[in-house]
Amino acid sequence: MWAKTAFLTLLWACSSVAYAGEFPVCMYGVNDPQDVPTLKKAGFSCFQTYRREPELLNQLAEAAQKEGMKTLFYPWKMLDENKFVQEAQNWPVLAWYLVDEPDVARWSRERVAKSHTRSKEAFPNHPTAIVVGQGKTAVPFYDLSDVFMVDWYPVPHLPLTSLGDQVALARAEIQKTDRPDKPLWAVVQLFDWKEYKQYRPDNDRIGRFPTQEELRFMSYDSIMNGATGLFYFIFTTNGNPLPSAQPEYWARIVPVTQEISSFRPVLEGGKVVKNPVSAAKAGALELKTWKYAGDKYTLVLNPTDSAQPVPEKLLKKKYAPMFGVAKTTQIPAYGVWILQY
């Protein structure tokens, strides 16, 4: 079975070069073409929908094209009904969404591989993507799509750093495949767990909406651990768009996505280089450095729940903080700095 599945995957490997260097910043659950300009203004470069009606997908694709954005859609109803298949060849497709959490839905490798093959037969120039609910799954799905995604939603019941941990697990498994640099997109929590069915209905419902600081930390923690793109779940709250239904929640994510969007050139074109201070001198802090267009950029992350001292070298004037951050001798709990020099 493994050999058969590997053959199906390799059959379409010629298109796997997609996304070389691209760092998408995307939103889940966008159902109305009229909402697309709002996403563009907020810094998003793409969006997903769970809706499958071919007519609506065509309208959303047109709206994306108009705004210079890309889409992530399920292809199945469109293929079953043979509607807009030819038109879709020219849609701004980021990837076709094969299955949501095959690890949870208990899909086999063979079923995922067949869905990949079917999508490639219809859209040979468009990549495929799957998302799993944890970084390491019992069934190894890592080689069965052009793009791999991980969703993990820790607020408030799990450590904030657990999203980055799951991304790191997925990256480690991807590195064991014949495409170790495959795009890996992290899905960041943008919802309140109380809106969803609890696994234990006899327990008290828990949940809250993430703070802006938590959204920012989870985003950069994912990047630190190997994510090459970010999605945010989800655009709606109780079925209604966040900007109108909960503007105070929408106001939390927009500064984050606009910031990351402005940093995309470094994420896309930068080369990872040696950090300015050693791990020993960084203490509990985590660092990642890129060189881009003659400058260096160091991401400094505090993955702990208490303030941590900043290495003396990084406090020098040379290391200029970006995005309104003021340098202090300590970086706050779950704080994020980006230094340019």
Short mmCIF file of C-alpha atoms in Angstrom, two decimals:
data_model
loop_
_atom_site.label_atom_id
_atom_site.label_comp_id
_atom_site.label_asym_id
_atom_site.label_seq_id
_atom_site.Cartn_x
_atom_site.Cartn_y
_atom_site.Cartn_z
CA MET A 1 0.00 0.00 0.00
CA TRP A 2 2.79 2.43 0.89
CA ALA A 3 4.47 1.94 -2.49
CA LYS A 4 1.21 2.51 -4.34
CA THR A 5 0.54 5.70 -2.40
CA ALA A 6 4.08 6.96 -3.01
CA PHE A 7 3.65 6.37 -6.74
CA LEU A 8 0.45 8.40 -6.83
CA THR A 9 2.21 11.23 -5.07
CA LEU A 10 5.28 11.18 -7.28
CA LEU A 11 3.08 11.10 -10.36
CA TRP A 12 2.36 14.79 -9.88
CA ALA A 13 5.62 15.89 -8.33
CA CYS A 14 6.40 18.18 -11.28
CA SER A 15 4.16 20.90 -9.82
CA SER A 16 5.69 20.76 -6.37
CA VAL A 17 7.95 23.75 -7.06
CA ALA A 18 5.02 26.10 -6.39
CA TYR A 19 5.40 28.65 -3.62
CA ALA A 20 9.16 28.88 -3.72
CA GLY A 21 9.70 31.79 -1.36
CA GLU A 22 6.06 32.83 -1.04
CA PHE A 23 4.76 33.54 2.47
CA PRO A 24 0.93 33.70 2.37
CA VAL A 25 -1.06 35.48 5.10
CA CYS A 26 -4.59 34.12 4.84
CA MET A 27 -8.03 33.97 6.44
CA TYR A 28 -10.34 31.00 6.90
CA GLY A 29 -14.09 31.00 6.41
CA VAL A 30 -14.73 33.86 3.97
CA ASN A 31 -18.13 33.37 2.33
CA ASP A 32 -19.08 36.72 0.80
CA PRO A 33 -17.23 38.38 -2.11
CA GLN A 34 -18.06 41.76 -0.59
CA ASP A 35 -15.77 40.96 2.37
CA VAL A 36 -12.67 40.47 0.21
CA PRO A 37 -11.63 44.17 0.07
CA THR A 38 -11.79 44.27 3.88
CA LEU A 39 -9.34 41.39 4.04
CA LYS A 40 -7.00 43.05 1.58
CA LYS A 41 -6.97 46.24 3.64
CA ALA A 42 -6.16 44.19 6.75
CA GLY A 43 -3.01 42.78 5.16
CA PHE A 44 -4.26 39.39 4.03
CA SER A 45 -3.01 37.96 0.75
CA CYS A 46 -5.47 35.07 0.44
CA PHE A 47 -8.52 33.39 1.94
CA GLN A 48 -10.33 30.07 2.34
CA THR A 49 -14.01 29.13 2.31
CA TYR A 50 -15.80 25.96 3.41
CA ARG A 51 -18.59 26.69 0.95
CA ARG A 52 -18.51 24.48 -2.13
CA GLU A 53 -21.13 25.84 -4.54
CA PRO A 54 -19.40 26.34 -7.90
CA GLU A 55 -21.24 29.60 -8.58
CA LEU A 56 -20.11 31.11 -5.27
CA LEU A 57 -16.54 29.90 -5.74
CA ASN A 58 -16.48 31.63 -9.10
CA GLN A 59 -17.68 34.88 -7.52
CA LEU A 60 -15.10 34.62 -4.73
CA ALA A 61 -12.35 33.89 -7.25
CA GLU A 62 -13.33 36.97 -9.25
CA ALA A 63 -13.26 39.09 -6.11
CA ALA A 64 -9.84 37.69 -5.19
CA GLN A 65 -8.52 38.38 -8.68
CA LYS A 66 -9.73 41.98 -8.48
CA GLU A 67 -7.89 42.53 -5.17
CA GLY A 68 -4.72 40.69 -6.19
CA MET A 69 -5.38 37.90 -3.69
CA LYS A 70 -5.41 34.10 -3.85
CA THR A 71 -7.89 31.39 -2.82
CA LEU A 72 -8.02 28.04 -1.06
CA PHE A 73 -11.18 26.11 -2.07
CA TYR A 74 -12.53 22.57 -2.00
CA PRO A 75 -12.68 21.40 -5.65
CA TRP A 76 -15.01 18.44 -5.22
CA LYS A 77 -18.50 19.78 -5.91
CA MET A 78 -17.20 21.76 -8.84
CA LEU A 79 -15.62 18.60 -10.28
CA ASP A 80 -18.67 16.43 -9.52
CA GLU A 81 -21.00 18.86 -11.29
CA ASN A 82 -18.43 19.82 -13.96
CA LYS A 83 -19.10 23.52 -13.42
CA PHE A 84 -16.48 26.27 -13.83
CA VAL A 85 -13.72 23.67 -14.17
CA GLN A 86 -12.27 25.35 -17.26
CA GLU A 87 -12.65 28.82 -15.77
CA ALA A 88 -10.92 27.64 -12.60
CA GLN A 89 -7.74 26.87 -14.51
CA ASN A 90 -7.16 30.63 -14.49
CA TRP A 91 -8.42 31.41 -11.00
CA PRO A 92 -5.86 32.85 -8.55
CA VAL A 93 -5.59 29.52 -6.72
CA LEU A 94 -3.21 29.36 -3.78
CA ALA A 95 -4.01 25.64 -3.46
CA TRP A 96 -6.93 23.25 -3.65
CA TYR A 97 -8.09 22.16 -0.20
CA LEU A 98 -8.22 18.37 -0.26
CA VAL A 99 -9.42 17.48 3.23
CA ASP A 100 -9.77 19.09 6.62
CA GLU A 101 -7.98 17.08 9.32
CA PRO A 102 -7.69 13.59 7.80
CA ASP A 103 -6.16 12.51 11.11
CA VAL A 104 -9.40 13.42 12.92
CA ALA A 105 -11.70 12.24 10.11
CA ARG A 106 -9.72 8.96 9.95
CA TRP A 107 -8.87 9.12 6.29
CA SER A 108 -6.31 6.60 5.08
CA ARG A 109 -3.15 7.51 3.18
CA GLU A 110 -4.68 5.95 0.10
CA ARG A 111 -7.80 8.12 0.29
CA VAL A 112 -5.76 11.31 0.69
CA ALA A 113 -3.46 10.28 -2.17
CA LYS A 114 -6.42 9.61 -4.46
CA SER A 115 -7.89 13.02 -3.69
CA HIS A 116 -4.53 14.61 -4.53
CA THR A 117 -4.37 12.70 -7.81
CA ARG A 118 -7.92 13.64 -8.76
CA SER A 119 -7.21 17.31 -8.13
CA LYS A 120 -4.01 17.14 -10.18
CA GLU A 121 -5.80 15.47 -13.07
CA ALA A 122 -8.28 18.36 -13.17
CA PHE A 123 -5.86 21.17 -12.30
CA PRO A 124 -2.30 20.11 -13.21
CA ASN A 125 -0.90 23.60 -12.62
CA HIS A 126 -2.46 24.13 -9.19
CA PRO A 127 -0.97 22.82 -5.90
CA THR A 128 -2.89 20.86 -3.28
CA ALA A 129 -3.04 21.27 0.50
CA ILE A 130 -4.21 19.31 3.52
CA VAL A 131 -4.46 20.41 7.14
CA VAL A 132 -3.96 18.17 10.17
CA GLY A 133 -5.02 18.75 13.75
CA GLN A 134 -1.60 18.10 15.29
CA GLY A 135 1.99 18.16 14.17
CA LYS A 136 2.68 14.43 14.40
CA THR A 137 -0.05 12.06 13.27
CA ALA A 138 -0.36 8.30 13.59
CA VAL A 139 -0.82 8.03 9.82
CA PRO A 140 2.01 9.84 7.99
CA PHE A 141 0.31 12.25 5.59
CA TYR A 142 3.35 14.47 5.11
CA ASP A 143 4.21 13.47 1.53
CA LEU A 144 0.68 13.37 0.08
CA SER A 145 0.09 17.00 -0.92
CA ASP A 146 2.08 19.93 -2.26
CA VAL A 147 1.48 21.96 0.90
CA PHE A 148 1.08 20.81 4.51
CA MET A 149 -0.88 22.71 7.15
CA VAL A 150 -1.26 22.39 10.93
CA ASP A 151 -4.10 23.79 13.02
CA TRP A 152 -3.77 23.91 16.80
CA TYR A 153 -5.83 26.18 19.04
CA PRO A 154 -4.44 26.56 22.59
CA VAL A 155 -6.25 29.58 24.06
CA PRO A 156 -7.01 29.36 26.95
CA HIS A 157 -6.62 25.70 27.91
CA LEU A 158 -3.12 24.84 26.64
CA PRO A 159 0.28 26.56 26.72
CA LEU A 160 0.50 29.39 24.19
CA THR A 161 3.74 27.89 22.91
CA SER A 162 2.06 24.61 21.97
CA LEU A 163 1.17 25.89 18.47
CA GLY A 164 4.86 26.45 17.75
CA ASP A 165 5.61 23.03 19.20
CA GLN A 166 3.15 21.39 16.81
CA VAL A 167 4.59 23.30 13.86
CA ALA A 168 8.06 22.09 14.83
CA LEU A 169 6.81 18.48 14.99
CA ALA A 170 5.30 18.78 11.51
CA ARG A 171 8.46 20.33 10.10
CA ALA A 172 10.54 17.50 11.56
CA GLU A 173 8.29 14.92 9.85
CA ILE A 174 8.32 16.80 6.54
CA GLN A 175 12.12 16.79 6.63
CA LYS A 176 12.01 12.99 6.51
CA THR A 177 10.26 13.07 3.11
CA ASP A 178 11.73 13.63 -0.35
CA ARG A 179 10.60 17.28 -0.11
CA PRO A 180 12.09 18.51 3.18
CA ASP A 181 11.44 22.16 2.27
CA LYS A 182 7.75 21.66 1.46
CA PRO A 183 5.63 24.70 2.39
CA LEU A 184 4.24 24.41 5.92
CA TRP A 185 1.43 26.75 6.88
CA ALA A 186 0.33 27.24 10.48
CA VAL A 187 -3.31 27.94 11.35
CA VAL A 188 -3.59 30.44 14.20
CA GLN A 189 -6.58 30.58 16.55
CA LEU A 190 -8.90 33.53 15.90
CA PHE A 191 -12.01 32.39 17.78
CA ASP A 192 -13.53 31.68 21.17
CA TRP A 193 -13.75 27.95 22.00
CA LYS A 194 -17.10 28.58 23.70
CA GLU A 195 -18.67 28.95 20.25
CA TYR A 196 -17.89 25.31 19.48
CA LYS A 197 -19.03 21.94 20.74
CA GLN A 198 -17.01 20.75 23.71
CA TYR A 199 -15.50 17.27 23.70
CA ARG A 200 -16.90 16.70 27.19
CA PRO A 201 -20.47 18.08 27.26
CA ASP A 202 -20.65 17.42 31.00
CA ASN A 203 -17.80 19.87 31.60
CA ASP A 204 -18.11 23.62 31.93
CA ARG A 205 -17.65 25.38 28.61
CA ILE A 206 -14.32 27.15 28.48
CA GLY A 207 -12.97 29.70 26.13
CA ARG A 208 -12.26 33.31 25.27
CA PHE A 209 -11.04 35.23 22.26
CA PRO A 210 -7.23 35.56 22.02
CA THR A 211 -5.71 38.90 22.89
CA GLN A 212 -3.73 40.91 20.35
CA GLU A 213 -0.52 39.99 22.18
CA GLU A 214 -1.41 36.29 22.01
CA LEU A 215 -2.24 36.49 18.31
CA ARG A 216 1.07 38.20 17.62
CA PHE A 217 3.05 35.72 19.69
CA MET A 218 1.42 32.64 18.11
CA SER A 219 2.08 34.05 14.66
CA TYR A 220 5.77 34.68 15.22
CA ASP A 221 6.23 31.51 17.29
CA SER A 222 4.96 29.58 14.26
CA ILE A 223 7.49 31.37 12.05
CA MET A 224 10.25 30.67 14.55
CA ASN A 225 9.41 26.96 14.39
CA GLY A 226 9.34 26.60 10.62
CA ALA A 227 6.03 27.92 9.30
CA THR A 228 6.29 29.39 5.81
CA GLY A 229 2.77 30.84 5.79
CA LEU A 230 0.01 31.75 8.24
CA PHE A 231 -3.75 31.20 8.19
CA TYR A 232 -6.17 32.55 10.77
CA PHE A 233 -9.25 30.62 11.83
CA ILE A 234 -11.86 32.07 11.45
CA PHE A 235 -13.39 35.18 9.81
CA THR A 236 -16.82 34.67 11.39
CA THR A 237 -18.19 34.58 14.91
CA ASN A 238 -21.44 32.67 15.35
CA GLY A 239 -21.78 32.78 11.56
CA ASN A 240 -21.34 36.55 11.19
CA PRO A 241 -18.24 38.41 9.90
CA LEU A 242 -15.96 39.61 12.68
CA PRO A 243 -15.54 43.20 11.43
CA SER A 244 -19.25 43.92 11.89
CA ALA A 245 -20.25 41.38 14.55
CA GLN A 246 -17.29 41.86 16.89
CA PRO A 247 -15.29 44.91 15.77
CA GLU A 248 -13.25 44.87 18.98
CA TYR A 249 -12.02 41.36 18.11
CA TRP A 250 -11.31 42.34 14.52
CA ALA A 251 -9.25 45.24 15.86
CA ARG A 252 -6.99 42.72 17.59
CA ILE A 253 -5.95 40.85 14.46
CA VAL A 254 -5.62 43.68 11.93
CA PRO A 255 -2.45 45.24 13.45
CA VAL A 256 -0.88 41.77 13.57
CA THR A 257 -1.61 40.83 9.97
CA GLN A 258 -0.70 44.26 8.65
CA GLU A 259 2.63 44.00 10.48
CA ILE A 260 3.37 40.53 9.15
CA SER A 261 2.32 41.62 5.68
CA SER A 262 4.85 44.44 5.80
CA PHE A 263 7.51 41.95 6.94
CA ARG A 264 6.70 39.49 4.14
CA PRO A 265 9.54 40.67 1.85
CA VAL A 266 12.04 39.54 4.50
CA LEU A 267 10.23 36.25 5.10
CA GLU A 268 10.03 35.59 1.37
CA GLY A 269 13.38 36.85 0.14
CA GLY A 270 15.60 36.75 3.20
CA LYS A 271 18.28 34.18 3.91
CA VAL A 272 18.46 32.68 7.40
CA VAL A 273 21.87 33.50 8.89
CA LYS A 274 23.71 33.27 12.20
CA ASN A 275 22.14 35.04 15.16
CA PRO A 276 24.00 38.03 16.67
CA VAL A 277 24.18 36.36 20.10
CA SER A 278 24.65 32.73 21.06
CA ALA A 279 21.95 30.52 22.52
CA ALA A 280 23.82 30.54 25.81
CA LYS A 281 23.76 34.34 26.02
CA ALA A 282 20.14 34.50 24.86
CA GLY A 283 19.02 32.54 27.91
CA ALA A 284 15.33 31.68 27.69
CA LEU A 285 14.86 33.86 24.60
CA GLU A 286 14.66 32.40 21.10
CA LEU A 287 16.24 34.15 18.09
CA LYS A 288 16.04 33.81 14.33
CA THR A 289 17.88 36.07 11.89
CA TRP A 290 17.46 36.84 8.21
CA LYS A 291 19.67 38.81 5.85
CA TYR A 292 17.72 40.75 3.24
CA ALA A 293 18.63 43.62 0.89
CA GLY A 294 21.82 44.41 2.76
CA ASP A 295 20.28 44.49 6.24
CA LYS A 296 19.76 41.88 8.94
CA TYR A 297 16.58 41.27 10.87
CA THR A 298 16.49 39.36 14.14
CA LEU A 299 13.26 37.98 15.54
CA VAL A 300 13.51 37.84 19.34
CA LEU A 301 10.86 35.77 21.08
CA ASN A 302 10.13 35.29 24.77
CA PRO A 303 8.35 31.91 25.00
CA THR A 304 7.89 32.09 28.77
CA ASP A 305 5.19 33.48 31.04
CA SER A 306 7.55 35.91 32.76
CA ALA A 307 9.75 38.79 31.67
CA GLN A 308 13.24 37.81 30.51
CA PRO A 309 16.49 39.81 30.36
CA VAL A 310 17.65 41.00 26.95
CA PRO A 311 21.28 40.26 26.04
CA GLU A 312 23.39 43.40 26.43
CA LYS A 313 24.52 43.34 22.82
CA LEU A 314 20.94 43.68 21.55
CA LEU A 315 20.41 46.78 23.68
CA LYS A 316 22.98 48.74 21.72
CA LYS A 317 21.81 51.53 19.44
CA LYS A 318 22.75 49.56 16.35
CA TYR A 319 19.84 47.16 16.86
CA ALA A 320 16.80 49.23 15.94
CA PRO A 321 13.40 47.81 17.00
CA MET A 322 10.66 47.67 14.38
CA PHE A 323 6.87 48.00 14.60
CA GLY A 324 6.69 50.45 17.48
CA VAL A 325 8.46 48.30 20.04
CA ALA A 326 10.48 50.21 22.63
CA LYS A 327 13.68 48.54 23.78
CA THR A 328 13.92 47.82 27.49
CA THR A 329 16.27 45.67 29.51
CA GLN A 330 13.61 42.97 29.71
CA ILE A 331 11.25 41.57 27.13
CA PRO A 332 7.76 40.88 28.58
CA ALA A 333 6.11 37.49 28.85
CA TYR A 334 5.36 36.14 25.36
CA GLY A 335 6.88 39.30 23.93
CA VAL A 336 8.08 39.68 20.36
CA TRP A 337 10.80 41.99 19.06
CA ILE A 338 12.10 42.40 15.53
CA LEU A 339 15.44 44.20 15.36
CA GLN A 340 16.85 45.69 12.15
CA TYR A 341 20.53 46.45 11.74
#
